[in-house]
Short mmCIF file of C-alpha atoms and ligand atoms in Angstrom, two decimals:
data_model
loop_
_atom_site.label_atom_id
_atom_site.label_comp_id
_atom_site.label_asym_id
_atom_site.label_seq_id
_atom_site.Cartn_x
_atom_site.Cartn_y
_atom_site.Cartn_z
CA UNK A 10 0.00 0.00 0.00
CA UNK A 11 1.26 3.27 -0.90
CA UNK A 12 -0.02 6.24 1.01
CA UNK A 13 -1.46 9.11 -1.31
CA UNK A 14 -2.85 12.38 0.29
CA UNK A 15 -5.32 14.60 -1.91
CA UNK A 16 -5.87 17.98 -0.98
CA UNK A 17 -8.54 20.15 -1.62
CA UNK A 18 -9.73 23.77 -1.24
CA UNK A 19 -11.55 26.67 -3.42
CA UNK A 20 -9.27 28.73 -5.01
CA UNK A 21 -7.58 30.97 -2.50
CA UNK A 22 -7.46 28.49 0.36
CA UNK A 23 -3.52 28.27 -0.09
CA UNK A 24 -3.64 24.37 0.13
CA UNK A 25 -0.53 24.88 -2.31
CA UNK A 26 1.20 26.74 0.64
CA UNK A 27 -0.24 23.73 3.17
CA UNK A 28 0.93 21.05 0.79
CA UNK A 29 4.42 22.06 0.60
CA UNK A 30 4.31 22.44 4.76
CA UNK A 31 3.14 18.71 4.53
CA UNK A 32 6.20 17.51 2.42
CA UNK A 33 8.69 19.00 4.75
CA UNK A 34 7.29 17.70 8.15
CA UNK A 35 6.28 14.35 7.13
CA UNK A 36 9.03 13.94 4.34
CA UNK A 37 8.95 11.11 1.69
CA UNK A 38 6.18 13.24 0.01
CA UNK A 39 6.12 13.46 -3.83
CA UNK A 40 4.09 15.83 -6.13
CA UNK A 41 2.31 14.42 -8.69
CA UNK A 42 1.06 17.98 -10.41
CA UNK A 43 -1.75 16.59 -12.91
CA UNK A 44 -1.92 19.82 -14.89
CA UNK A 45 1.47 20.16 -15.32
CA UNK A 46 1.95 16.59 -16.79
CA UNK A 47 -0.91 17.48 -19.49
CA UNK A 48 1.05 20.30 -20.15
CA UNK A 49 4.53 18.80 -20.65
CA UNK A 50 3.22 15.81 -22.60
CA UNK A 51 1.35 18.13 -24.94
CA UNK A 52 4.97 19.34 -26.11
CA UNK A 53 5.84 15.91 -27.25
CA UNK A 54 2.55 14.33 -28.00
CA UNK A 55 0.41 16.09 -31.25
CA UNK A 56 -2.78 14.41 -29.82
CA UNK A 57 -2.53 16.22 -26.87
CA UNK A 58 -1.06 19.32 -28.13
CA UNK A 59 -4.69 19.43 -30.83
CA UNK A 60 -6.77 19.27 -27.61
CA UNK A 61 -4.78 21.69 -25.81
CA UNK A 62 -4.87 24.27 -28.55
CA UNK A 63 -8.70 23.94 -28.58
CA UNK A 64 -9.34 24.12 -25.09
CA UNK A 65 -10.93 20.64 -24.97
CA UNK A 66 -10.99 18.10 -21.97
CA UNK A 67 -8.53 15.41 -21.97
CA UNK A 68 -10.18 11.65 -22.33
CA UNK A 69 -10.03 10.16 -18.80
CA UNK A 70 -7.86 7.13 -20.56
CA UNK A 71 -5.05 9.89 -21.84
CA UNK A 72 -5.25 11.59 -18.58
CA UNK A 73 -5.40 8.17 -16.78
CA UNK A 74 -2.03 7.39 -19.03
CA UNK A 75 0.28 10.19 -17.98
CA UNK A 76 -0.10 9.58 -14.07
CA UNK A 77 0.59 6.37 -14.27
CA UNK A 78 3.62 7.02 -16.32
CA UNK A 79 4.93 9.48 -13.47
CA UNK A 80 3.98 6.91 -11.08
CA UNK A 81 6.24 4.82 -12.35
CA UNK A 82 8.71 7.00 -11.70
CA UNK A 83 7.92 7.16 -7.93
CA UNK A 84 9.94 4.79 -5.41
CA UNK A 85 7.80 2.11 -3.93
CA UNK A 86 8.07 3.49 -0.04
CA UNK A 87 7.16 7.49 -1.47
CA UNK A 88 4.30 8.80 -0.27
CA UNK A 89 2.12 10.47 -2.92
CA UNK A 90 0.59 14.02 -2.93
CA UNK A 91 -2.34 15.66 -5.66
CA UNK A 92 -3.14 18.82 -5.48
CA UNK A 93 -6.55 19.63 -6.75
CA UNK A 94 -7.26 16.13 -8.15
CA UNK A 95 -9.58 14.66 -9.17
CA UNK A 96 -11.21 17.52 -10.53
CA UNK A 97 -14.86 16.66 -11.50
CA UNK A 98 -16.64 13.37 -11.04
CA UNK A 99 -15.66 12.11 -13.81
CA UNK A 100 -11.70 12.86 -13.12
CA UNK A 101 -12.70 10.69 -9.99
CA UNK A 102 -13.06 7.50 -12.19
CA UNK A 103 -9.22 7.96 -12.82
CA UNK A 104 -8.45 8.50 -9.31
CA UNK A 105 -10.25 4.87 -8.56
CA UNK A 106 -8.85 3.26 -11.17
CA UNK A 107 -5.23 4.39 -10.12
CA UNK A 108 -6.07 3.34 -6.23
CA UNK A 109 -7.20 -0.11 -7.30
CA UNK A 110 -4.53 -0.67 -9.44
CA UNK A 111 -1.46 0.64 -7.66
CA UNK A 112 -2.73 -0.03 -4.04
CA UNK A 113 -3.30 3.53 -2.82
CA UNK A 114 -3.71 4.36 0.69
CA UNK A 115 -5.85 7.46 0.02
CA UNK A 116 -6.58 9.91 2.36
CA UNK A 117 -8.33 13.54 1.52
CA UNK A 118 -7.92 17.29 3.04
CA UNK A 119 -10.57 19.55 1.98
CA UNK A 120 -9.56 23.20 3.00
CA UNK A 121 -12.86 25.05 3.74
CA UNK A 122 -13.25 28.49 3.55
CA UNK A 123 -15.82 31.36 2.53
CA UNK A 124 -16.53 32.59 -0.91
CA UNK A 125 -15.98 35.87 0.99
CA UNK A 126 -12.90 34.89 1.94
CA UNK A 127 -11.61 33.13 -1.65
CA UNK A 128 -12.90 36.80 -3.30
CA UNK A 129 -10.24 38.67 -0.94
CA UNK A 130 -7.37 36.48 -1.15
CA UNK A 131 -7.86 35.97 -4.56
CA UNK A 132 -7.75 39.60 -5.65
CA UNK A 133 -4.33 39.42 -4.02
CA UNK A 134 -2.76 36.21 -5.16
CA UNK A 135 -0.41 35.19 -7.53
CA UNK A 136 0.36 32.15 -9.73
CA UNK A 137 3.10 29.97 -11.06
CA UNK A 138 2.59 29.64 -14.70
CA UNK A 139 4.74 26.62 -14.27
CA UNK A 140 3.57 24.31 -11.31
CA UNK A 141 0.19 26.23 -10.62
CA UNK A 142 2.08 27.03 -7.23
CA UNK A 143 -0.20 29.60 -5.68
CA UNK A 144 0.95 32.15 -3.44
CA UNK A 145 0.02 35.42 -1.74
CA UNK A 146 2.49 37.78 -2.91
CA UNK A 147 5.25 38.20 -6.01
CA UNK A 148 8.41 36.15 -5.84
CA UNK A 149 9.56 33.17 -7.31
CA UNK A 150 7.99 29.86 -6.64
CA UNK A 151 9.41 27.57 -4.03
CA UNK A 152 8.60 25.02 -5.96
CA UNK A 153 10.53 25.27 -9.47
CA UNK A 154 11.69 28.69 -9.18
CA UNK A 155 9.63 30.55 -11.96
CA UNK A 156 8.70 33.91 -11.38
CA UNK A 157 5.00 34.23 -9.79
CA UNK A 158 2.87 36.19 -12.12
CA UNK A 159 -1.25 37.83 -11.07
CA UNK A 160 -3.75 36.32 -13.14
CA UNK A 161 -5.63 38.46 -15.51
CA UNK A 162 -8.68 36.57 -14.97
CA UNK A 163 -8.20 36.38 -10.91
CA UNK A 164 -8.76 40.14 -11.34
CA UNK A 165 -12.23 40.00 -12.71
CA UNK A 166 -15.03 39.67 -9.75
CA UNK A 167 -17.71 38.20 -12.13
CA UNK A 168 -15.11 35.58 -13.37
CA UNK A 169 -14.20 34.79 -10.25
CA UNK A 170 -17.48 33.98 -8.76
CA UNK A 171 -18.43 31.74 -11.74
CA UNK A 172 -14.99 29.34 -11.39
CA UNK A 173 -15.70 29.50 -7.44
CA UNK A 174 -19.69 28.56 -8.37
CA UNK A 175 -18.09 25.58 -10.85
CA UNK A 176 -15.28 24.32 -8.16
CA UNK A 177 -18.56 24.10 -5.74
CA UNK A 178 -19.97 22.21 -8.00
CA UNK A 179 -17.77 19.67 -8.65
CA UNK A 180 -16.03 19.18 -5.81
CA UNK A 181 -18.71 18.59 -3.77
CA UNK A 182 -19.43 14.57 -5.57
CA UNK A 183 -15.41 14.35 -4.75
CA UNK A 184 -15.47 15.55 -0.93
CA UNK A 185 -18.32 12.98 -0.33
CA UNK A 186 -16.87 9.88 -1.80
CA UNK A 187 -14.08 10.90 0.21
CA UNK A 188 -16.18 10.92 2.90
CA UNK A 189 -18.26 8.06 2.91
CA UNK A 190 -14.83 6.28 1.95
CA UNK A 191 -13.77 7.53 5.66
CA UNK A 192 -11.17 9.05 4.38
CA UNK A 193 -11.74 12.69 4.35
CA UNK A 194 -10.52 15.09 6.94
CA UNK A 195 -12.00 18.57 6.67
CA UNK A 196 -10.01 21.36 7.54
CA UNK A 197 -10.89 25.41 8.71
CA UNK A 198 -8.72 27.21 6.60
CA UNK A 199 -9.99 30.68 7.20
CA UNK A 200 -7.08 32.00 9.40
CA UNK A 201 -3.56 32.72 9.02
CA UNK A 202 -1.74 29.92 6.89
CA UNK A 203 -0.01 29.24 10.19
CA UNK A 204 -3.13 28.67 12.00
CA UNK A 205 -4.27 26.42 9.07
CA UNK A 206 -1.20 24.56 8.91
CA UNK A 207 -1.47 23.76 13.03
CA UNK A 208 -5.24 22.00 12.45
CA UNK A 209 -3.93 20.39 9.61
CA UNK A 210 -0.94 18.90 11.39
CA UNK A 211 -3.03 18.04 14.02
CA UNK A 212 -5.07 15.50 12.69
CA UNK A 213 -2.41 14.56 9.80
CA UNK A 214 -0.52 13.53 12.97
CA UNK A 215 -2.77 10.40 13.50
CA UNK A 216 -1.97 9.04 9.82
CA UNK A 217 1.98 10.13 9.21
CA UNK A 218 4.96 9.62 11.26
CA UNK A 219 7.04 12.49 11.12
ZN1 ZN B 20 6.31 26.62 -9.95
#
């Protein structure tokens, strides 16, 4: 059994933030960014690169594909970490498959907070076109070291609302076959990230040795 933590949160909950304070106190932690694969096998793959350019979904099977060739890739005794997969029901077929196939150990964090809250952060946050790494604040990302940049469309309030309305949406189908899986811790994340981080710890505690 391999352990595999999922975390989830609306835009602006700064699970990005919490998921890197994971990796460093529990260690043996490895990304697997889902986006970020799609994007990188699009360079080499024409298929993917045609869906890309037209904005279309991936086919569960393609998407399906590319984890499990970064899996691969992952030592046997490394713990596994998605961030913001699944992303719909039907992403959550993957996410099944995967367990079932590769014995995964799952075990889900859903960072709650307000819409309120999401609007405020998010009109202050900034992005790593690279990784997705979100952060509050310009810099580089602590992740792969790209330079942060605001989001145009982070900017726009009506915009905003409606990919806050669709994350609702379809995370909620996610967050309760979590839960009825008993796996699925649920987390106050409005707060200082430090104050997040503590009530995540705290009940991470019972599941990870440090
Ligand atoms: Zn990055």
């Amino acid at each position: 059994m391999r352990d595999v933590l999922l975390l989830f949160g609306m835009q602006g909950s700064g699970k990005g933030t919490q998921g890197e304070r994971i990796k460093e106190r529990y260690g043996r932690f490895t990304d697997v960014i889902v986006g970020q694969l799609l994007r990188e096998g699009a360079k080499t793959n024409p298929e993917m690169q045609a869906l890309m350019k037209t904005g279309k979904l991936f086919p569960n099977p393609m998407i399906e594909a590319v984890i499990e060739e970064r899996i691969k890739t992952i030592p046997e005794d490394e713990r596994i970490i998605f961030d913001g997969f699944p992303r719909s029901e039907i992403q959550l077929e993957i996410y099944e498959n995967l367990a079932k196939k590769h014995g995964f150990k799952s075990l889900a964090v859903d960072i709650i907070i307000t819409e309120e809250e999401a609007l405020k952060r998010l009109s202050k946050r900034y992005v790593c076109p690279q990784c997705d790494y979100v952060a509050i604040g310009s810099g580089k990302c602590p992740k792969c070291g790209a330079d942060l940049e605001k989001r145009v469309d982070d900017q726009d309030e009506t915009a905003v609302k409606q990919r806050i309305s669709i994350f609702k949406k379809d995370t909620r189908p996610i967050m309760d076959y979590f839960k009825q899986e008993g796996e699925l811790i649920e987390v106050d994340g409005v707060g200082t990230f430090d104050e997040v981080t503590e009530r995540i710890f705290k009940k991470l505690d019972d599941y990870y040795k440090k």
